[in-house]
Amino acid sequence: MTTALRAQPGIMDIALYQGGASKIVGQTDPLKLSSNENPFGSSPVVAEAIREAATALHRYPSTDHTALRAAIADVHGLDAERIICGVGSDEVLTLLAMAFAGPGDEVLYTEHGFSLYRIFALSAGATPVVAPERDRRVDVDALIERITPATRLIYIANPGNPTGTALDLPELTRLADAVPQDCLLVLDGAYAEFYDSYDGGAALVTARENVVMTRTFSKLYGLGGLRVGWGYATQHVIDVLNRIRGPFNMSVLALAGATAAMKDRGFVEMCLRENAQQRARLIGGLRQLGIACDESHANFVMARFADETTALAADAHLKAAGILVRLVKGYGFPEALRITVGSAVDVTRVLEALASFQEAS
Ligand SMILES: *Cc1c(COP(=O)(O)O)cnc(C)c1O
């Protein structure tokens, strides 16, 4: 390197995050099932709230997000004082690493965990430590074995991405019991709503000092483009995060849109119902075609093929049919494709394309 400007240690080890593909060469309107977006878009009340808020863009936004936190607290039965809002849950997850981990500290996550966890750890100057999974599931014992006195933060996505598998409450509790008091257990609940009767870990957060839950508007609420997420933790953790968060991190539009979205429970219930139905159809259809997949507790399914060559061929076949899914080699699954659960019509299209792939191969 010729420049005298040196980034902090760890930063140049970060590879840029790769998002899900959104274009197919030569096709104008692909069916995008590569980023776990909501097939129904977002609630119409969101655009209405944003249009209204757009009349006051010369005003700085709220720094304390009172209205949004109140709406979240009301729906989830939580203490609004213990909620923090961020530019996507990404921001809350990264603030946690910035605030609680640094050089010499370890940040623990699992083998097939979300690719951003490594980036958060390295950004903070901490050392990433990876625990193996077992049969595409988080292995609580493997995690516990890798906790050292240097471990400051453990990130678990529950349900997991890209596996869609989940730990149940007894397993989560067993893990939480084993985490030392000076280490934070972060339960990333990006897909928590899709996991029946799971509270995202909220009860664990309420009962313990060192458990944090994060949630997002990007998946169920269909607002990935608006960038809103939130976290729930003890007053102490929230107070720490608020000191390093940008005071105007949430725009006027993001606050208005997310608050309206949280209040529209009818839209959310419709999306959850559809997702459960179409997810079951997609899993059943894949298995009928001889394509392996685990039960999923999220809004996507991970389809496993014989090997990487077959997965790439299936991906190419889907692309030719105008369908974009996600290659998950970067998550340690070269033989698999992650497919977002779409609408009934979308699922039919995917299953038909894969049926013709299986026939041809
Ligand atoms: C999508 C996703 C997120 C959410 O990111 P946002 O910043 O809220 O859009 C967080 N964790 C996992 C595992 C995800 O898949």
Coordinates of C-alpha atoms and ligand atoms in Angstrom, one line a residue:
M1 CA 0.0 0.0 0.0
T2 CA 1.5 3.4 -1.0
T3 CA -0.8 5.6 1.1
A4 CA 0.2 6.9 4.5
L5 CA -3.4 6.6 5.6
R6 CA -3.9 3.4 7.5
A7 CA -7.3 2.0 8.4
Q8 CA -7.7 0.6 11.9
P9 CA -6.5 -3.0 12.3
G10 CA -9.0 -5.5 10.9
I11 CA -10.8 -3.2 8.5
M12 CA -8.8 -4.2 5.4
D13 CA -9.7 -7.9 6.2
I14 CA -13.4 -7.1 5.6
A15 CA -14.7 -8.3 2.2
L16 CA -17.6 -6.1 0.9
Y17 CA -21.0 -7.5 1.7
Q18 CA -22.7 -9.1 -1.3
G19 CA -26.5 -8.5 -1.5
G20 CA -29.0 -10.7 -3.3
A21 CA -29.0 -10.3 -7.0
S22 CA -31.7 -8.0 -8.5
K23 CA -31.1 -8.3 -12.2
I24 CA -30.9 -10.9 -14.9
V25 CA -29.2 -9.8 -18.2
G26 CA -31.8 -9.6 -21.0
Q27 CA -34.8 -9.8 -18.7
T28 CA -36.8 -6.8 -17.7
D29 CA -38.9 -7.9 -14.8
P30 CA -37.4 -10.9 -12.9
L31 CA -39.1 -12.5 -10.0
K32 CA -36.8 -11.6 -7.2
L33 CA -36.6 -14.2 -4.5
S34 CA -33.0 -13.6 -3.5
S35 CA -33.3 -11.2 -0.5
N36 CA -36.2 -12.4 1.6
E37 CA -38.3 -9.4 0.7
N38 CA -42.1 -9.4 1.3
P39 CA -43.9 -10.5 -1.8
F40 CA -46.8 -8.2 -0.9
G41 CA -44.6 -5.1 -0.6
S42 CA -45.5 -3.0 2.4
S43 CA -48.7 -1.8 3.9
P44 CA -50.4 1.0 1.9
V45 CA -50.6 3.1 5.1
V46 CA -46.8 3.4 5.0
A47 CA -46.7 5.3 1.7
E48 CA -49.5 7.5 2.9
A49 CA -47.6 8.4 6.2
I50 CA -44.4 9.0 4.2
R51 CA -46.2 11.3 1.8
E52 CA -47.6 13.3 4.7
A53 CA -44.2 13.5 6.4
A54 CA -42.6 14.6 3.2
T55 CA -44.2 18.0 3.7
A56 CA -41.8 18.8 6.6
L57 CA -38.4 17.6 5.3
H58 CA -36.8 20.9 6.3
R59 CA -37.3 19.9 10.0
Y60 CA -34.7 17.7 11.7
P61 CA -36.1 14.4 12.9
S62 CA -36.8 13.3 16.5
T63 CA -33.6 12.3 18.2
D64 CA -35.4 10.0 20.7
H65 CA -37.8 8.3 18.3
T66 CA -40.6 8.5 21.0
A67 CA -43.5 7.8 18.7
L68 CA -41.9 4.8 17.0
R69 CA -40.7 3.3 20.2
A70 CA -44.2 3.7 21.7
A71 CA -45.8 1.9 18.8
I72 CA -43.3 -1.0 19.0
A73 CA -43.7 -1.2 22.8
D74 CA -47.5 -1.3 22.5
V75 CA -47.6 -4.1 19.9
H76 CA -44.9 -6.2 21.6
G77 CA -45.8 -5.5 25.2
L78 CA -42.3 -4.1 26.0
D79 CA -40.9 -1.2 28.0
A80 CA -40.4 1.7 25.5
E81 CA -37.5 3.0 27.5
R82 CA -35.5 -0.2 26.7
I83 CA -36.0 0.1 22.9
I84 CA -33.5 1.6 20.5
C85 CA -34.2 2.3 16.9
G86 CA -31.6 2.0 14.1
V87 CA -31.0 2.3 10.4
G88 CA -32.0 -1.3 9.9
S89 CA -31.2 -3.8 12.6
D90 CA -27.8 -3.7 11.0
E91 CA -27.1 -0.5 12.8
V92 CA -28.1 -1.8 16.2
L93 CA -26.0 -4.9 15.6
T94 CA -23.0 -2.9 14.7
L95 CA -23.4 -0.4 17.5
L96 CA -23.3 -3.4 19.9
A97 CA -20.0 -4.5 18.6
M98 CA -18.6 -0.9 18.6
A99 CA -19.7 -0.4 22.2
F100 CA -18.8 -3.7 23.7
A101 CA -16.0 -5.2 21.8
G102 CA -12.5 -4.0 20.7
P103 CA -9.0 -5.1 20.1
G104 CA -8.1 -8.3 22.1
D105 CA -11.8 -9.2 22.5
E106 CA -13.6 -12.1 20.8
V107 CA -16.9 -12.0 19.0
L108 CA -18.5 -15.4 18.6
Y109 CA -21.0 -16.6 16.0
T110 CA -21.8 -19.8 14.2
E111 CA -20.4 -21.4 11.0
H112 CA -23.4 -20.6 8.8
G113 CA -24.3 -17.4 10.7
F114 CA -25.2 -14.1 8.9
S115 CA -22.2 -12.8 7.0
L116 CA -22.4 -9.4 8.6
Y117 CA -21.4 -10.7 12.0
R118 CA -17.8 -11.1 10.9
I119 CA -17.9 -7.5 9.5
F120 CA -19.2 -6.1 12.7
A121 CA -16.5 -7.9 14.7
L122 CA -13.7 -6.7 12.4
S123 CA -15.1 -3.2 12.3
A124 CA -14.8 -3.0 16.1
G125 CA -11.2 -4.3 15.9
A126 CA -12.3 -7.5 17.7
T127 CA -11.4 -11.1 16.7
P128 CA -14.1 -13.1 15.0
V129 CA -14.5 -16.7 16.4
V130 CA -16.7 -19.2 14.6
A131 CA -18.4 -22.2 16.2
P132 CA -19.4 -25.1 14.0
E133 CA -23.1 -26.0 13.5
R134 CA -24.6 -29.4 13.5
D135 CA -26.9 -30.5 10.7
R136 CA -27.4 -26.9 9.6
R137 CA -28.5 -25.9 13.1
V138 CA -26.9 -23.8 15.8
D139 CA -25.1 -26.1 18.1
V140 CA -25.4 -24.8 21.7
D141 CA -22.7 -27.0 23.1
A142 CA -20.2 -26.0 20.3
L143 CA -20.9 -22.3 21.1
I144 CA -20.5 -22.8 24.9
E145 CA -17.2 -24.6 24.3
R146 CA -15.8 -21.6 22.5
I147 CA -16.7 -19.0 25.1
T148 CA -13.5 -17.7 26.6
P149 CA -12.7 -14.9 29.1
A150 CA -12.2 -12.7 26.0
T151 CA -15.6 -13.3 24.6
R152 CA -17.6 -10.1 24.7
L153 CA -20.4 -10.7 22.2
I154 CA -22.3 -13.7 20.8
Y155 CA -24.4 -13.2 17.7
I156 CA -27.1 -15.8 16.9
A157 CA -29.8 -15.3 14.3
N158 CA -32.9 -17.2 15.4
P159 CA -34.3 -18.4 13.1
G160 CA -31.1 -18.6 11.2
N161 CA -30.2 -17.2 7.7
P162 CA -29.8 -19.0 5.3
T163 CA -30.8 -22.2 7.0
G164 CA -34.3 -21.2 8.3
T165 CA -33.7 -23.5 11.3
A166 CA -34.3 -22.3 14.9
L167 CA -33.4 -23.0 18.5
D168 CA -36.4 -23.5 20.7
L169 CA -36.8 -21.6 24.0
P170 CA -35.3 -24.3 26.2
E171 CA -32.2 -24.4 24.0
L172 CA -31.9 -20.6 24.0
T173 CA -32.3 -20.6 27.7
R174 CA -29.5 -23.2 28.1
L175 CA -27.2 -21.0 26.0
A176 CA -28.1 -17.9 27.9
D177 CA -27.4 -19.7 31.2
A178 CA -23.9 -20.5 30.0
V179 CA -23.0 -17.0 28.9
P180 CA -20.9 -15.1 31.4
Q181 CA -22.2 -11.9 32.9
D182 CA -19.6 -9.8 31.1
C183 CA -20.6 -11.1 27.7
L184 CA -23.7 -10.1 25.6
L185 CA -25.9 -12.7 23.9
V186 CA -27.4 -11.0 20.9
L187 CA -30.5 -12.7 19.5
D188 CA -30.9 -11.4 15.9
G189 CA -34.7 -11.7 15.3
A190 CA -34.8 -10.6 11.7
Y191 CA -37.2 -13.5 11.1
A192 CA -38.6 -13.9 14.6
E193 CA -42.2 -13.2 13.6
F194 CA -42.2 -16.1 11.1
Y195 CA -41.3 -18.6 13.9
D196 CA -44.7 -19.6 15.5
S197 CA -45.2 -18.5 19.1
Y198 CA -41.6 -17.2 19.4
D199 CA -41.2 -13.8 21.1
G200 CA -37.8 -13.2 19.6
G201 CA -36.2 -13.7 22.9
A202 CA -38.0 -10.8 24.6
A203 CA -38.7 -12.7 27.8
L204 CA -35.1 -13.7 28.1
V205 CA -34.1 -10.0 27.6
T206 CA -36.5 -9.0 30.3
A207 CA -35.1 -11.6 32.7
R208 CA -31.4 -11.1 32.1
E209 CA -28.9 -8.3 32.1
N210 CA -26.8 -9.6 29.2
V211 CA -29.3 -10.7 26.5
V212 CA -30.2 -8.3 23.7
M213 CA -32.9 -8.8 21.0
T214 CA -32.8 -7.1 17.6
R215 CA -35.7 -6.9 15.1
T216 CA -36.3 -5.4 11.7
F217 CA -38.9 -3.8 9.5
S218 CA -37.0 -5.2 6.4
K219 CA -38.6 -8.6 6.2
L220 CA -42.1 -9.1 7.5
Y221 CA -43.0 -5.4 7.1
G222 CA -41.6 -5.2 3.6
L223 CA -39.5 -2.1 4.3
G224 CA -36.0 -3.1 3.5
G225 CA -35.7 0.0 1.4
L226 CA -36.7 2.3 4.3
R227 CA -33.9 1.0 6.6
V228 CA -35.5 0.6 10.1
G229 CA -34.7 -1.8 12.8
W230 CA -34.7 -1.9 16.6
G231 CA -33.2 -3.5 19.6
Y232 CA -34.5 -4.3 23.1
A233 CA -32.1 -4.6 26.0
T234 CA -31.5 -3.5 29.6
Q235 CA -31.6 0.2 30.3
H236 CA -27.8 0.1 30.8
V237 CA -27.1 -1.4 27.3
I238 CA -29.6 1.0 25.7
D239 CA -27.9 3.9 27.4
V240 CA -24.5 2.8 26.2
L241 CA -25.8 2.5 22.6
N242 CA -27.6 5.8 22.6
R243 CA -24.3 7.5 23.4
I244 CA -22.6 6.4 20.2
R245 CA -25.6 6.3 17.9
G246 CA -26.0 9.3 15.6
P247 CA -28.6 11.6 17.1
F248 CA -30.4 11.9 13.8
N249 CA -29.9 8.4 12.6
M250 CA -33.6 7.9 11.7
S251 CA -35.0 10.2 9.0
V252 CA -38.4 11.9 9.2
L253 CA -39.6 9.5 6.5
A254 CA -38.2 6.4 8.1
L255 CA -39.8 7.3 11.5
A256 CA -43.2 8.1 9.9
G257 CA -43.3 5.0 7.7
A258 CA -42.2 2.5 10.4
T259 CA -44.6 3.9 13.0
A260 CA -47.5 3.5 10.6
A261 CA -46.3 0.0 9.5
M262 CA -46.1 -1.2 13.1
K263 CA -49.7 -0.1 13.8
D264 CA -51.2 -1.9 10.8
R265 CA -51.6 -5.3 12.3
G266 CA -54.1 -6.4 9.6
F267 CA -51.4 -6.3 6.9
V268 CA -48.9 -8.1 9.1
E269 CA -51.3 -10.9 9.9
M270 CA -52.2 -11.4 6.3
C271 CA -48.5 -11.7 5.4
L272 CA -47.8 -14.2 8.2
R273 CA -50.8 -16.3 7.1
E274 CA -49.7 -16.3 3.5
N275 CA -46.1 -17.0 4.3
A276 CA -47.0 -20.0 6.4
Q277 CA -49.2 -21.5 3.7
Q278 CA -46.8 -20.9 0.8
R279 CA -43.7 -22.0 2.8
A280 CA -45.4 -25.3 3.4
R281 CA -46.3 -25.6 -0.2
L282 CA -42.8 -24.7 -1.3
I283 CA -41.2 -27.2 1.1
G284 CA -43.7 -29.9 0.1
G285 CA -43.2 -29.2 -3.6
L286 CA -39.4 -29.3 -3.3
R287 CA -39.4 -32.6 -1.5
Q288 CA -41.8 -34.1 -4.0
L289 CA -39.3 -33.2 -6.7
G290 CA -36.6 -35.0 -4.7
I291 CA -34.9 -31.7 -3.6
A292 CA -33.9 -31.8 0.1
C293 CA -34.8 -29.0 2.4
D294 CA -35.1 -28.5 6.2
E295 CA -38.3 -27.2 7.9
S296 CA -38.0 -23.5 7.8
H297 CA -39.2 -21.0 10.5
A298 CA -38.5 -18.0 8.3
N299 CA -39.7 -16.5 5.0
F300 CA -37.3 -18.5 2.9
V301 CA -36.3 -22.1 2.3
M302 CA -32.9 -23.5 1.6
A303 CA -33.0 -26.1 -1.2
R304 CA -30.1 -28.6 -1.2
F305 CA -28.9 -30.3 -4.4
A306 CA -26.5 -33.1 -4.9
D307 CA -23.5 -30.9 -5.2
E308 CA -22.3 -27.4 -6.2
T309 CA -22.4 -28.1 -9.9
T310 CA -26.1 -29.2 -9.7
A311 CA -26.9 -26.1 -7.6
L312 CA -25.3 -23.8 -10.1
A313 CA -27.2 -25.5 -12.9
A314 CA -30.5 -25.2 -11.0
D315 CA -29.7 -21.5 -10.5
A316 CA -29.0 -21.0 -14.2
H317 CA -32.2 -22.8 -15.0
L318 CA -34.2 -20.6 -12.7
K319 CA -32.5 -17.5 -14.1
A320 CA -33.5 -18.6 -17.6
A321 CA -37.1 -18.8 -16.3
G322 CA -36.7 -15.2 -15.0
I323 CA -36.4 -16.2 -11.3
L324 CA -33.6 -14.9 -9.0
V325 CA -32.7 -16.9 -5.9
R326 CA -29.6 -16.7 -3.6
L327 CA -26.5 -18.7 -4.0
V328 CA -25.3 -19.4 -0.4
K329 CA -21.8 -20.7 -1.0
G330 CA -20.5 -17.7 1.0
Y331 CA -22.4 -19.2 4.0
G332 CA -20.8 -22.6 3.6
F333 CA -23.5 -24.2 1.4
P334 CA -22.1 -24.4 -2.1
E335 CA -24.7 -27.1 -2.9
A336 CA -27.7 -25.0 -1.9
L337 CA -30.0 -22.2 -3.1
R338 CA -31.9 -20.0 -0.7
I339 CA -35.4 -19.3 -2.1
T340 CA -37.6 -16.6 -0.6
V341 CA -41.2 -17.7 -0.1
G342 CA -43.2 -15.6 -2.5
S343 CA -46.9 -15.4 -3.2
A344 CA -48.9 -18.4 -4.3
V345 CA -48.2 -17.5 -8.0
D346 CA -44.5 -17.1 -7.3
V347 CA -44.2 -20.5 -5.5
T348 CA -46.0 -22.1 -8.4
R349 CA -43.5 -20.5 -10.8
V350 CA -40.5 -21.7 -8.8
L351 CA -41.9 -25.3 -8.5
E352 CA -42.6 -25.5 -12.2
A353 CA -39.2 -24.2 -13.1
L354 CA -37.5 -26.7 -10.8
A355 CA -39.7 -29.5 -12.0
S356 CA -38.5 -28.8 -15.6
F357 CA -34.9 -28.7 -14.2
Q358 CA -35.2 -32.0 -12.6
E359 CA -36.8 -33.5 -15.7
A360 CA -34.0 -32.2 -17.9
S361 CA -31.2 -33.4 -15.6
Ligands
LIG1 C1 -32.2 -9.3 6.8 C2 -31.4 -9.6 8.0 C3 -31.2 -8.7 9.0 C4 -31.9 -7.3 8.8 O1 -31.1 -6.3 8.4 P1 -31.8 -4.9 8.3 O2 -30.5 -4.1 8.5 O3 -32.7 -4.7 9.5 O4 -32.4 -4.7 7.0 C5 -30.5 -9.0 10.1 N1 -30.1 -10.2 10.3 C6 -30.3 -11.2 9.5 C7 -29.8 -12.6 9.8 C8 -30.9 -10.9 8.3 O5 -31.1 -11.9 7.4

